[in-house]
Structures are given as structure tokens and as C-alpha cells.
mmCIF file of C-alpha atoms and ligand atoms in Angstrom:
data_model
loop_
_atom_site.group_PDB
_atom_site.id
_atom_site.type_symbol
_atom_site.label_atom_id
_atom_site.label_comp_id
_atom_site.label_asym_id
_atom_site.label_seq_id
_atom_site.Cartn_x
_atom_site.Cartn_y
_atom_site.Cartn_z
ATOM 1 C CA MET J 1 75.494 139.536 54.965
ATOM 2 C CA LYS J 2 79.141 140.160 54.705
ATOM 3 C CA SER J 3 80.488 139.611 58.139
ATOM 4 C CA CYS J 4 80.076 136.939 60.546
ATOM 5 C CA PRO J 5 77.427 137.452 63.260
ATOM 6 C CA HIS J 6 79.457 135.629 65.803
ATOM 7 C CA CYS J 7 83.150 136.899 65.436
ATOM 8 C CA THR J 8 82.527 139.771 62.812
ATOM 9 C CA ALA J 9 85.348 138.230 60.502
ATOM 10 C CA MET J 10 84.633 138.407 56.797
ATOM 11 C CA LEU J 11 82.508 135.685 55.272
ATOM 12 C CA LYS J 12 83.822 133.986 52.103
ATOM 13 C CA VAL J 13 82.197 131.760 49.473
ATOM 14 C CA THR J 14 83.141 128.277 50.406
ATOM 15 C CA GLY J 15 82.048 124.915 48.882
ATOM 16 C CA ILE J 16 80.192 123.066 51.645
ATOM 17 C CA GLY J 17 77.939 120.094 51.115
ATOM 18 C CA GLY J 18 78.131 120.453 47.190
ATOM 19 C CA LYS J 19 77.165 124.064 47.339
ATOM 20 C CA ASP J 20 78.594 127.543 47.476
ATOM 21 C CA ARG J 21 77.758 129.011 50.960
ATOM 22 C CA LEU J 22 79.057 131.917 52.818
ATOM 23 C CA ALA J 23 81.183 130.837 55.686
ATOM 24 C CA CYS J 24 83.299 132.477 58.356
ATOM 25 C CA GLU J 25 87.048 132.459 57.643
ATOM 26 C CA LEU J 26 87.641 132.269 61.394
ATOM 27 C CA CYS J 27 84.953 130.455 63.223
ATOM 28 C CA GLU J 28 82.543 127.652 62.367
ATOM 29 C CA PHE J 29 79.647 129.836 61.222
ATOM 30 C CA VAL J 30 78.022 129.093 57.858
ATOM 31 C CA HIS J 31 75.249 131.093 56.487
ATOM 32 C CA TRP J 32 72.895 128.272 55.393
ATOM 33 C CA ASP J 33 70.379 130.575 54.435
ATOM 34 C CA ASN J 34 67.434 128.146 55.123
ATOM 35 C CA PRO J 35 63.983 129.057 54.240
ATOM 36 C CA LYS J 36 61.729 130.850 56.594
ATOM 37 C CA PRO J 37 58.338 129.298 57.327
ATOM 38 C CA VAL J 38 55.360 131.207 56.804
ATOM 39 C CA THR J 39 51.650 130.206 57.270
ATOM 40 C CA ALA J 40 48.624 130.653 54.983
ATOM 41 C CA THR J 41 45.168 129.589 56.187
ATOM 42 C CA LEU J 42 42.125 128.552 54.173
ATOM 43 C CA VAL J 43 38.996 129.550 56.206
ATOM 44 C CA THR J 44 35.460 129.036 54.935
ATOM 45 C CA MET J 45 32.277 130.622 56.229
ATOM 46 C CA ASP J 46 29.063 129.167 54.702
ATOM 47 C CA SER J 47 31.239 127.596 51.974
ATOM 48 C CA GLU J 48 32.922 130.870 51.077
ATOM 49 C CA LEU J 49 36.520 131.449 51.233
ATOM 50 C CA VAL J 50 37.807 134.296 53.553
ATOM 51 C CA LEU J 51 40.456 136.419 51.660
ATOM 52 C CA VAL J 52 42.212 139.424 52.841
ATOM 53 C CA LYS J 53 43.079 142.625 50.549
ATOM 54 C CA ARG J 54 46.572 143.681 51.016
ATOM 55 C CA LYS J 55 47.416 146.910 52.501
ATOM 56 C CA PHE J 56 51.261 146.752 52.126
ATOM 57 C CA GLU J 57 53.881 145.829 49.482
ATOM 58 C CA PRO J 58 54.397 143.608 47.932
ATOM 59 C CA PHE J 59 51.171 143.174 45.804
ATOM 60 C CA VAL J 60 49.246 146.119 47.421
ATOM 61 C CA ASP J 61 45.393 145.763 46.782
ATOM 62 C CA ASP J 62 45.564 142.085 45.671
ATOM 63 C CA TRP J 63 43.826 139.542 47.704
ATOM 64 C CA CYS J 64 45.535 136.610 49.493
ATOM 65 C CA LEU J 65 45.005 134.076 52.150
ATOM 66 C CA PRO J 66 45.454 135.211 55.791
ATOM 67 C CA GLY J 67 48.882 134.366 57.021
ATOM 68 C CA GLY J 68 52.458 135.488 57.678
ATOM 69 C CA PHE J 69 55.822 134.767 59.271
ATOM 70 C CA ILE J 70 56.037 132.448 62.385
ATOM 71 C CA GLU J 71 57.389 134.193 65.332
ATOM 72 C CA ALA J 72 60.400 132.753 67.312
ATOM 73 C CA SER J 73 59.495 129.598 69.215
ATOM 74 C CA GLU J 74 55.908 129.816 68.024
ATOM 75 C CA ASP J 75 53.880 126.730 67.268
ATOM 76 C CA PRO J 76 52.955 126.743 63.590
ATOM 77 C CA GLU J 77 49.114 126.035 64.242
ATOM 78 C CA GLU J 78 49.143 128.861 66.876
ATOM 79 C CA SER J 79 50.909 131.125 64.477
ATOM 80 C CA ALA J 80 48.444 130.374 61.769
ATOM 81 C CA ALA J 81 45.357 131.023 64.196
ATOM 82 C CA ARG J 82 47.087 134.301 65.290
ATOM 83 C CA GLU J 83 47.696 135.507 61.871
ATOM 84 C CA VAL J 84 43.936 134.663 60.859
ATOM 85 C CA PHE J 85 42.768 136.785 63.875
ATOM 86 C CA GLU J 86 45.037 139.696 63.385
ATOM 87 C CA GLU J 87 44.074 139.898 59.744
ATOM 88 C CA THR J 88 40.562 139.043 59.585
ATOM 89 C CA GLY J 89 39.063 139.297 63.251
ATOM 90 C CA LEU J 90 38.048 135.564 63.164
ATOM 91 C CA GLU J 91 39.094 133.244 65.914
ATOM 92 C CA VAL J 92 39.634 129.914 64.228
ATOM 93 C CA ARG J 93 40.277 126.319 65.247
ATOM 94 C CA ILE J 94 43.163 124.928 62.983
ATOM 95 C CA GLU J 95 41.641 121.570 61.504
ATOM 96 C CA LYS J 96 44.717 120.308 59.587
ATOM 97 C CA LEU J 97 47.778 120.961 57.429
ATOM 98 C CA LEU J 98 46.734 120.859 53.815
ATOM 99 C CA GLY J 99 50.229 121.004 52.355
ATOM 100 C CA ALA J 100 53.602 122.763 52.458
ATOM 101 C CA SER J 101 55.280 124.339 49.406
ATOM 102 C CA ALA J 102 58.263 126.521 48.312
ATOM 103 C CA PRO J 103 57.346 129.402 45.880
ATOM 104 C CA GLY J 104 60.884 129.244 44.382
ATOM 105 C CA HIS J 105 62.241 132.236 42.211
ATOM 106 C CA GLY J 106 64.467 133.338 44.879
ATOM 107 C CA ILE J 107 61.618 133.571 47.567
ATOM 108 C CA ASN J 108 63.170 131.833 50.228
ATOM 109 C CA VAL J 109 60.107 130.677 52.510
ATOM 110 C CA ILE J 110 58.279 127.560 52.958
ATOM 111 C CA ILE J 111 54.566 128.061 53.052
ATOM 112 C CA LEU J 112 52.368 125.853 55.475
ATOM 113 C CA PHE J 113 48.849 125.779 54.326
ATOM 114 C CA TYR J 114 46.338 125.253 57.022
ATOM 115 C CA GLN J 115 42.498 124.716 56.869
ATOM 116 C CA GLY J 116 40.793 126.577 59.665
ATOM 117 C CA THR J 117 37.183 126.770 61.121
ATOM 118 C CA PRO J 118 35.610 129.823 62.621
ATOM 119 C CA VAL J 119 34.766 129.455 66.222
ATOM 120 C CA GLY J 120 34.359 133.208 67.154
ATOM 121 C CA GLY J 121 35.269 136.772 66.551
ATOM 122 C CA ARG J 122 33.735 138.994 63.909
ATOM 123 C CA LEU J 123 34.766 139.407 60.318
ATOM 124 C CA GLU J 124 36.744 142.781 59.921
ATOM 125 C CA ALA J 125 39.833 143.901 58.327
ATOM 126 C CA GLY J 126 43.014 143.886 60.671
ATOM 127 C CA ASP J 127 45.926 146.438 60.508
ATOM 128 C CA ASP J 128 47.584 144.502 57.534
ATOM 129 C CA ALA J 129 44.677 144.448 55.394
ATOM 130 C CA SER J 130 42.629 147.062 53.639
ATOM 131 C CA ALA J 131 39.679 144.821 53.267
ATOM 132 C CA VAL J 132 38.400 141.286 54.051
ATOM 133 C CA GLY J 133 35.956 139.510 52.161
ATOM 134 C CA THR J 134 34.354 136.018 51.567
ATOM 135 C CA PHE J 135 34.336 134.429 48.065
ATOM 136 C CA LYS J 136 32.394 131.714 46.474
ATOM 137 C CA PRO J 137 34.537 129.258 44.376
ATOM 138 C CA GLY J 138 33.130 130.675 40.941
ATOM 139 C CA SER J 139 33.423 134.251 42.083
ATOM 140 C CA LEU J 140 37.059 134.582 43.382
ATOM 141 C CA PRO J 141 38.911 138.029 42.833
ATOM 142 C CA GLN J 142 41.144 137.871 39.625
ATOM 143 C CA ASN J 143 43.874 139.524 41.539
ATOM 144 C CA ILE J 144 45.177 136.943 44.056
ATOM 145 C CA ALA J 145 48.586 137.835 44.865
ATOM 146 C CA PHE J 146 50.651 134.529 45.177
ATOM 147 C CA PRO J 147 50.448 131.639 42.669
ATOM 148 C CA LEU J 148 50.903 129.115 45.472
ATOM 149 C CA HIS J 149 47.963 130.640 47.134
ATOM 150 C CA ARG J 150 45.880 130.340 43.946
ATOM 151 C CA LYS J 151 46.883 126.848 43.275
ATOM 152 C CA MET J 152 46.086 125.799 46.866
ATOM 153 C CA ILE J 153 42.756 127.507 46.780
ATOM 154 C CA SER J 154 41.773 125.722 43.452
ATOM 155 C CA GLN J 155 42.988 122.393 44.956
ATOM 156 C CA PHE J 156 40.831 123.122 48.061
ATOM 157 C CA PHE J 157 37.644 123.809 46.223
ATOM 158 C CA GLN J 158 38.233 120.741 44.032
ATOM 159 C CA SER J 159 38.479 118.563 47.142
ATOM 160 C CA VAL J 160 35.414 120.116 48.553
ATOM 161 C CA LYS J 161 33.430 119.446 45.398
ATOM 162 C CA SER J 162 34.649 115.801 45.153
ATOM 163 C CA GLU J 163 33.577 115.387 48.782
ATOM 164 C CA ALA J 164 30.031 116.768 48.198
HETATM 165 ZN ZN1 ZN Z 1 82.953 133.963 62.554
#
């Protein structure tokens, strides 16, 4: 971003709130560069975790939790359920928020991790997925795309095990 989206004047690096930010020379606009929220949902069927195989970059052919960007004005839980349906064909009830984390390393998102229970639909890969599968805790694929997905999946199975 080089020019102001409001008045098209040049943006310049300005110290605001203790950080260098791009701010407009003429109007009040500041490019805060806040993170974008995305969802990722853990859905189990018969104690097996539903994962989707990625059809597009980044990490083509790796597996990950179903999820994606929240649309404008969309409720996060509705977004989570929509993404699960689009990618896996499953209609889910969102049970709870398991956690929220930032991946860091310049990836400017916040991942909201939800737990969902299937209530309908049929498991089949959607447009963004080349495959969809269910996996037992001990037989997860080696190539799970995102470190935070791996971490949340292992925490989830730990908590299921300690409840059993
Ligand atoms: Zn401006």
C-alpha cells in the first residue's frame, strides 16, 4: 500500500503508538495492518478427525483443518460452519471455541479454532480440496500444512484422551 485509500495522497512511515506505521500525509488515515481472522474447525466422526487435502497454494497436497477467511460482517461461528460445509460437504453444529492463535512469521492472521459436530450432509471434497479424509489420532498424515493446526490437533486429542 503506497497511497491513501481515502484521498490518494502518499502514505509515509510515521511513528504512532510506539510503532512505525504507514499514515497519510494529508488526512487521518493510518494503515494499521491489523490481522485478518480465519477459522479452522476440528470435526470428528466416530472419533476420527476430518481433514482436507489442499488443492491450491500454499502447501498443495498437504492436509489441514477445514477453514478459511471470515467474510465481511459474517459471524465467526457461521463462517466456521460454512467453510466446513464448502470443503467437506458436512453440515456441522459449532460446539465451542477451542482457542485463538497467531502464527507469527509475518503471517498476519488470527486463527479461531472451533470444535464442530456433524449434523448432516455427506463427506465429500469441495472445490478447495482435492480430497477429504478422516484420521485416527495415531494415524494422522505426516504432511499437515500449518504448525498451529498440528499443535491444536494434538492438544485436542490429548484432551479427548484425558476425558475418556
Ligand atoms: Zn489520506
